[in-house]
Coordinates of C-alpha atoms and ligand atoms in Angstrom, one line a residue:
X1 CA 26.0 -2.8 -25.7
X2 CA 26.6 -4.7 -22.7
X3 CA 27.0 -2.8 -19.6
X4 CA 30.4 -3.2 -17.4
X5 CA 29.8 -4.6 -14.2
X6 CA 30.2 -3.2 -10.7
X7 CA 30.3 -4.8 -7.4
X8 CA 30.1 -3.7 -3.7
X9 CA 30.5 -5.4 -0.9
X10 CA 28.7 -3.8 2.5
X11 CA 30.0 -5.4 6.2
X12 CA 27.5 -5.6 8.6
X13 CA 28.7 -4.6 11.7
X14 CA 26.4 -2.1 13.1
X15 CA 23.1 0.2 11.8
X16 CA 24.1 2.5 8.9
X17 CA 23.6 6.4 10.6
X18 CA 23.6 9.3 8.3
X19 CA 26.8 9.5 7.8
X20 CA 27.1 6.3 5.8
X21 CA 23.6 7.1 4.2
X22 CA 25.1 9.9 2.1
X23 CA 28.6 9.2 2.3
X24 CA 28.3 6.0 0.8
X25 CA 24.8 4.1 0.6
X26 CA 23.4 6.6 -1.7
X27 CA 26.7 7.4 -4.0
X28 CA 27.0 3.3 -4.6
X29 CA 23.1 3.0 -5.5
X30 CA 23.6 5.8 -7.9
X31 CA 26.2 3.6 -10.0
X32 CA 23.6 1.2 -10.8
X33 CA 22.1 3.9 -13.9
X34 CA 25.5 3.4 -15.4
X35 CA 26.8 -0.4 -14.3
X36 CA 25.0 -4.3 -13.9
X37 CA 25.9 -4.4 -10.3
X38 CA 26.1 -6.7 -7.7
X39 CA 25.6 -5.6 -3.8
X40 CA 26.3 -7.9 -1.4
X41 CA 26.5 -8.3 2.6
X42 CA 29.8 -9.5 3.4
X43 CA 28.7 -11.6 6.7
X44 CA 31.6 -13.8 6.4
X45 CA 34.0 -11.0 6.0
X46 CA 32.1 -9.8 9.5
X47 CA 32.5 -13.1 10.9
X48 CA 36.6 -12.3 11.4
X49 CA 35.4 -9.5 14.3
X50 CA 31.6 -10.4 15.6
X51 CA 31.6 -13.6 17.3
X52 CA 28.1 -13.5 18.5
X53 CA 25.8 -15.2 16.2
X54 CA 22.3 -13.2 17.2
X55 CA 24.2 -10.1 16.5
X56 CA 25.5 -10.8 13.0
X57 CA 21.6 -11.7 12.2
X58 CA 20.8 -8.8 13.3
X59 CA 23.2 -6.5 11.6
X60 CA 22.6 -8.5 8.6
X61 CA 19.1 -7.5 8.8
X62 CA 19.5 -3.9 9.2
X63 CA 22.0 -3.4 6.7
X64 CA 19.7 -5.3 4.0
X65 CA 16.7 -3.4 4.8
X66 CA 18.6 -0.3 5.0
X67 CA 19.6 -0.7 1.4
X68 CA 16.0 -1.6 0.0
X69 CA 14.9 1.2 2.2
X70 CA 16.9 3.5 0.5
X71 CA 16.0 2.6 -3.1
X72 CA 18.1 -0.6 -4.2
X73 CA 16.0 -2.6 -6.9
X74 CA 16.6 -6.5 -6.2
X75 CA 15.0 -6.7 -9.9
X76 CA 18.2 -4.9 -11.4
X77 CA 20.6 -5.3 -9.0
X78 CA 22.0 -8.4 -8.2
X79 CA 21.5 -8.1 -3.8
X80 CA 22.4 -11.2 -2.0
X81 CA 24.2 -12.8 1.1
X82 CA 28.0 -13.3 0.5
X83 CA 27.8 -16.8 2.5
X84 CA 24.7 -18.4 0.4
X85 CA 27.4 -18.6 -2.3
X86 CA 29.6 -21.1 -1.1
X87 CA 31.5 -20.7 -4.4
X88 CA 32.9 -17.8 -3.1
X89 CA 34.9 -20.0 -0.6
X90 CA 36.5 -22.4 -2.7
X91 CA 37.6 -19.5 -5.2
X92 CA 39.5 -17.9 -2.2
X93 CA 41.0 -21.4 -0.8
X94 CA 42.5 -21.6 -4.5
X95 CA 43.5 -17.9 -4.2
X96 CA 45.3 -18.5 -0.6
X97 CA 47.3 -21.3 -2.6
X98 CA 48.7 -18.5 -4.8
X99 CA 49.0 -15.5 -2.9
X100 CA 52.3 -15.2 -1.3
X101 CA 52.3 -14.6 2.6
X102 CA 54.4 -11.5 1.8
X103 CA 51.8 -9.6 0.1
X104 CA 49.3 -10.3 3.2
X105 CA 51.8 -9.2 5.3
X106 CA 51.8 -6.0 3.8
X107 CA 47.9 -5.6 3.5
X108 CA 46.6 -2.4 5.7
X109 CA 44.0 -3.8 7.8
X110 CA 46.7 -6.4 9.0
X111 CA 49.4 -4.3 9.5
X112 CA 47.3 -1.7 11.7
X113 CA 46.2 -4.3 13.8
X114 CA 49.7 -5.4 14.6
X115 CA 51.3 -1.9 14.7
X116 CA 48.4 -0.9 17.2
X117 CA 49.0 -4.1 19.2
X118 CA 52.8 -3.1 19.4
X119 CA 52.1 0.1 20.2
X120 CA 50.1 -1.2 23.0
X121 CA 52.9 -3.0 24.7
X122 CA 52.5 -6.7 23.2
X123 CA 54.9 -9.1 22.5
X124 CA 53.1 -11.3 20.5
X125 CA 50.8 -9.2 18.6
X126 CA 50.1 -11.9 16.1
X127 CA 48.2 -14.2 18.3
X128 CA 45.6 -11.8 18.5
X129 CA 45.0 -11.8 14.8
X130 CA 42.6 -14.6 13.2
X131 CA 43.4 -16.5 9.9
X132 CA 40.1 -15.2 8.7
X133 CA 41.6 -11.5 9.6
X134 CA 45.1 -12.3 8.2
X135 CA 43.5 -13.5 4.7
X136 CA 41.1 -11.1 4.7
X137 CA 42.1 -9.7 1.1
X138 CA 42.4 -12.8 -0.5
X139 CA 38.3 -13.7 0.0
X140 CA 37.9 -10.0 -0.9
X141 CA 39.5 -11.1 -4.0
X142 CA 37.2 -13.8 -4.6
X143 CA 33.9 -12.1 -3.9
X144 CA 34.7 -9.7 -6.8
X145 CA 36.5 -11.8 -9.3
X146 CA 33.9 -14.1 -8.9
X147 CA 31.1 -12.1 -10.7
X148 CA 33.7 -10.9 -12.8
X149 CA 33.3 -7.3 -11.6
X150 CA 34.9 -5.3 -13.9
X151 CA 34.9 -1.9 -11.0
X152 CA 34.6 -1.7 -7.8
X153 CA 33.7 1.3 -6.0
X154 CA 35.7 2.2 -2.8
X155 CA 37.0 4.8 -0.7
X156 CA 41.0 5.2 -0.2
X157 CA 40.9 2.7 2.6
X158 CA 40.2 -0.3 0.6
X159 CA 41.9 0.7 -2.7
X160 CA 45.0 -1.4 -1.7
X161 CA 42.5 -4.5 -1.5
X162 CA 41.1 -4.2 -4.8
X163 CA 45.3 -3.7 -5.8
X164 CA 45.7 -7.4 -4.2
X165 CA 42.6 -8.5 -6.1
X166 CA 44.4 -7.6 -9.3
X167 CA 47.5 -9.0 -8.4
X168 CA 45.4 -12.4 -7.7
X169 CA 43.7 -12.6 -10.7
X170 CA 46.7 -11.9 -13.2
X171 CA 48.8 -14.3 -11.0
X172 CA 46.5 -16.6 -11.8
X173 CA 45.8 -15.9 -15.2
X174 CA 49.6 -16.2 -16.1
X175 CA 49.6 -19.3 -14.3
X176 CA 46.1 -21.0 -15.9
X177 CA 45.3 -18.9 -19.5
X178 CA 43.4 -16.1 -19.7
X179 CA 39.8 -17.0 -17.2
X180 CA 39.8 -14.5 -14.9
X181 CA 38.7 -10.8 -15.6
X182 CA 40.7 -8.3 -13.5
X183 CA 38.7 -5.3 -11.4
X184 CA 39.6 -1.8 -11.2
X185 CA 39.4 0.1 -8.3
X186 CA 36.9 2.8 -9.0
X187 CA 37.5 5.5 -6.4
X188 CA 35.2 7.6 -5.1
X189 CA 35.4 10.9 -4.9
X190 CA 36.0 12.3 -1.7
X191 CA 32.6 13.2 -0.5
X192 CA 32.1 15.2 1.9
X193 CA 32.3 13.4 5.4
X194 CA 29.1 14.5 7.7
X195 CA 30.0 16.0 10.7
X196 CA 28.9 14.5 14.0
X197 CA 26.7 15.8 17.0
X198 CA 30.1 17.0 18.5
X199 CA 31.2 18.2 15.1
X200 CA 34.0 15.7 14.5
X201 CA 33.2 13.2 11.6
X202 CA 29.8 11.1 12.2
X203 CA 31.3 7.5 13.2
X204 CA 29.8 4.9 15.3
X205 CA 33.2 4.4 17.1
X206 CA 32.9 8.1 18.7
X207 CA 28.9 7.4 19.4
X208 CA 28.3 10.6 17.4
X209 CA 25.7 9.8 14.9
X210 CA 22.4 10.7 13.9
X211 CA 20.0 7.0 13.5
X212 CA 17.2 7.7 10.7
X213 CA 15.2 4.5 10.9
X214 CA 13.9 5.5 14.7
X215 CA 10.7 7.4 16.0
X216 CA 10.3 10.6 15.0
X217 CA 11.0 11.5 18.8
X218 CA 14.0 9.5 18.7
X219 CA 15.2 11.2 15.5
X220 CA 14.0 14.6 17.3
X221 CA 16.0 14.0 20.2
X222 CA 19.0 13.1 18.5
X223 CA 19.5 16.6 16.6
X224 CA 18.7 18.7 19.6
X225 CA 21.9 17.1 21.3
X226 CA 23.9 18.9 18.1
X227 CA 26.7 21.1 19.9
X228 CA 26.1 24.4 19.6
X229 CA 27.9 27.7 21.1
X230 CA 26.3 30.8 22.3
X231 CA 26.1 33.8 19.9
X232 CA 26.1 37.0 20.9
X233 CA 23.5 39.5 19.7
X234 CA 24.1 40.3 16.4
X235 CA 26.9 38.1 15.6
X236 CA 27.6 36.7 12.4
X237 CA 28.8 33.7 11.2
X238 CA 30.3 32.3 7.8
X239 CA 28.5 29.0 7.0
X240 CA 31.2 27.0 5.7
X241 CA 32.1 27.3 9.1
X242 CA 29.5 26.3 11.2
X243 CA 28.9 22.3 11.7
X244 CA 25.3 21.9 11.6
X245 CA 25.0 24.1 7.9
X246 CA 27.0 21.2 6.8
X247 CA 23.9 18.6 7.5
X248 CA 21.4 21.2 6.3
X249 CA 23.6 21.7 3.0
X250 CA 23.4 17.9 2.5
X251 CA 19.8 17.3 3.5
X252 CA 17.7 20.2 2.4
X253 CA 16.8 21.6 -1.2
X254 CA 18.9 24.6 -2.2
X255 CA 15.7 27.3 -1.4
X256 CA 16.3 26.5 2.5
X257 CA 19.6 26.0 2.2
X258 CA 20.2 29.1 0.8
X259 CA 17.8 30.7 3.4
X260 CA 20.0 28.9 6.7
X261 CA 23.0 30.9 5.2
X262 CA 21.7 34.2 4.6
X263 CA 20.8 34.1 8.2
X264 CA 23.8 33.0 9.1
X265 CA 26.1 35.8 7.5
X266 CA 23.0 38.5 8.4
X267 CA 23.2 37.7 12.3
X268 CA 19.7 36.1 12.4
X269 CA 20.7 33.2 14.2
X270 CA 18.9 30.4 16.1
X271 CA 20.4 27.7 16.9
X272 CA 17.1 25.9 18.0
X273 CA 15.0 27.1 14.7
X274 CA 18.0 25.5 13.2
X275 CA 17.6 22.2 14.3
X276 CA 13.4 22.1 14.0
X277 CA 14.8 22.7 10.2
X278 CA 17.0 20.0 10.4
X279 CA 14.5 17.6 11.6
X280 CA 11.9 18.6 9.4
X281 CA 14.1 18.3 6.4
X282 CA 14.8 15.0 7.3
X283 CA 11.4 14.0 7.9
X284 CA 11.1 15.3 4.5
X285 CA 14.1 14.1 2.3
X286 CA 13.6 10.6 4.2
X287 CA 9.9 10.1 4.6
X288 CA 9.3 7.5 2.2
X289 CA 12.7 5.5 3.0
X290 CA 12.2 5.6 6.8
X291 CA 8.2 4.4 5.7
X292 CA 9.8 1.6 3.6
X293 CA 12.3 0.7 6.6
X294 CA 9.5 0.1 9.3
X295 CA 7.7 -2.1 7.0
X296 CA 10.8 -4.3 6.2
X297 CA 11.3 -4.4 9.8
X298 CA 7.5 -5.9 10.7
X299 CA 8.2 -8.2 7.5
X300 CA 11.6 -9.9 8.0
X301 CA 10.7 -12.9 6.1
X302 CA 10.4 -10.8 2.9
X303 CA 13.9 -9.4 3.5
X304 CA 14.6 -12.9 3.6
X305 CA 13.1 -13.9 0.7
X306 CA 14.6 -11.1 -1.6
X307 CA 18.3 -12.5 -0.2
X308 CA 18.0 -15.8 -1.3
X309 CA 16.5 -14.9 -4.5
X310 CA 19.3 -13.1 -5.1
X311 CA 21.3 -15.5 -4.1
X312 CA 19.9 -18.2 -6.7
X313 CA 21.4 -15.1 -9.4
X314 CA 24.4 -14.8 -7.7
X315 CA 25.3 -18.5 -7.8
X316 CA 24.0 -18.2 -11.6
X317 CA 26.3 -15.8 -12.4
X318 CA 29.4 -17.8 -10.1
X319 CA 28.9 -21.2 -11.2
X320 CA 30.4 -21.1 -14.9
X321 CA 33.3 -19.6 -13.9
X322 CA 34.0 -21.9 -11.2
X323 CA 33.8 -24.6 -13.2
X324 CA 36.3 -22.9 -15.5
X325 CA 38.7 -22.6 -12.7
X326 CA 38.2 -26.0 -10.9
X327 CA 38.9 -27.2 -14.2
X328 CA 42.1 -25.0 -14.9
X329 CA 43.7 -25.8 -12.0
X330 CA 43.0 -29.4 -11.9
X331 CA 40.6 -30.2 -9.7
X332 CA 37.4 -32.0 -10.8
Ligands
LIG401 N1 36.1 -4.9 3.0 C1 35.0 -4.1 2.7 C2 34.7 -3.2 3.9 O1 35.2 -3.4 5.0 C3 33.8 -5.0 2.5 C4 34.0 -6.0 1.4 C5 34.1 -7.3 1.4 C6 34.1 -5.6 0.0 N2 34.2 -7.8 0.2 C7 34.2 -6.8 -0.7 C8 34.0 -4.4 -0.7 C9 34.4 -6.9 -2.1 C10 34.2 -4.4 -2.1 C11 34.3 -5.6 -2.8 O2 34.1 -2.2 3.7

């Protein structure tokens, strides 16, 4: 029976902390026991917000060897750079030729923008927006219904541009016969969001997170700055409340986790002990990835290499269909 496939796209616009590990890197890996999937680094997608060209290497980079670090097979998954397949381009010019301004001017990521722009006083808020920004959705579109994704994974805030995927693809099937295949959103469940070293949700925009692929001093130095409060002798605390249980809960095995609690709700608390657990829990859970990392990172050119292999599959996969739909629509 053939497997359905699933795609995700990953922007590279800074290191992946934590936060992303669990809440997302290691849910979307887990879909590829039950899908073909594609993975892909959406570096043109980045290109709408980083202008500097060193940078988007270099988030490029650590996103990539982030994922392989973590377990993604380039042998069964399809793991490749969105921009080697310049397919991807033309399907979304044809796409902006039948996507209706209307619907982009209802798409989120837009509409924030110009409502936070207002709010800020502008009177143009559109010239700050790019093209690239504006149509954002519509090469979304393309990069799925290109591999013919059947699901894509995503949280809440990209559902609506997996919706305008859908629209694009019957639009065009109505229009051209029956080519293209139309993606579901499949949504997550709401995992569990990790909290921060100042206990509001791990995020790079409130400089809050917790880096795994540094130095074990690095890492080290990282959890002690975990707010904590003073307890008083004897007091005791429930664990669901207390922010730092939440990162031993997702890290640690269910012995130690259960142990962290007991002393929680018993009064045997220590905030420090605490965090040597944390760290050595992550040493532990993340030995072998954060191993794997530090050799990607002293061999970039193999990183490289398993890109544009990837790529040659990607544009495997891309090519037939393209030719269906150059042909469809009349172009050679
Ligand atoms: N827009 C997604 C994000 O910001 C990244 C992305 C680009 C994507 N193209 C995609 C995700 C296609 C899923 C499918 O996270």
């Amino acid at each position: 029976m053939t497997r359905k496939r699933s795609l995700t796209g990953i922007k590279p616009t800074g290191t992946p902390h934590l936060g992303n590990i669990i809440g997302a890197i290691k849910p979307a890996l887990e879909l590829s026991q039950t899908f073909d999937t594609n993975y892909f680094i959406a570096d043109a997608h980045a290109l709408t917000t980083v202008t500097d060209p060193d940078e988007l290497r270099q988030h490029t980079f650590e996103v990539a060897a982030t994922w392989l670090a973590l377990g993604l097979d380039p042998e069964t998954s399809v793991f490749y750079r969105q921009s080697d397949i310049t397919e991807d381009f033309e399907l979304a010019w044809i796409f902006n030729c039948l996507t209706p301004k209307g619907l982009m001017n209802r798409a989120h990521a837009y509409k924030g923008f110009v409502d936070a722009a207002k709010e800020a006083g502008s009177k143009e808020p559109d010239a700050q927006v790019n093209m690239g920004l504006f149509s954002y959705p519509v090469l979304m579109a393309a990069d799925i219904i290109l591999y013919s994704a059947d699901v894509v994974p995503v949280g809440q805030d990209q559902k609506q541009h997996v919706e305008i995927a859908r629209d694009i693809a019957v639009k065009f099937n109505n229009l051209y016969g029956d080519i293209l295949t139309v993606p579901e959103p499949l949504i997550e469940k709401e995992v569990a969001t990790l909290p921060g070293l100042d206990h509001r949700k791990m995020s790079k925009s409130y400089n809050n997170t917790i880096s795994l692929f540094v130095s074990d001093d690095e890492l080290h130095k990282q959890i002690k700055k975990f707010t904590t409060d003073s307890v008083e002798p004897g007091e005791t605390r429930d664990p669901k409340d207390v922010p730092i249980f939440k990162l031993i809960e997702a890290i640690a095995n269910e012995e130690v986790t259960g142990q962290v609690a007991n002393n929680l709700r018993e009064g045997n608390i220590r905030w420090g002990d605490i965090k040597e657990l944390l760290f050595e829990q992550i040493k532990e859970t993340f030995g072998p990835a954060r191993e794997k990392y530090v050799e990607l990172q002293n061999d970039r050119s193999y990183v490289d290499e398993v890109l544009v292999q990837g790529a040659l599959r990607a544009q495997n996969q891309a090519k037939p269909l393209m030719e269906q739909v150059r042909k469809a629509v009349g172009l050679r």
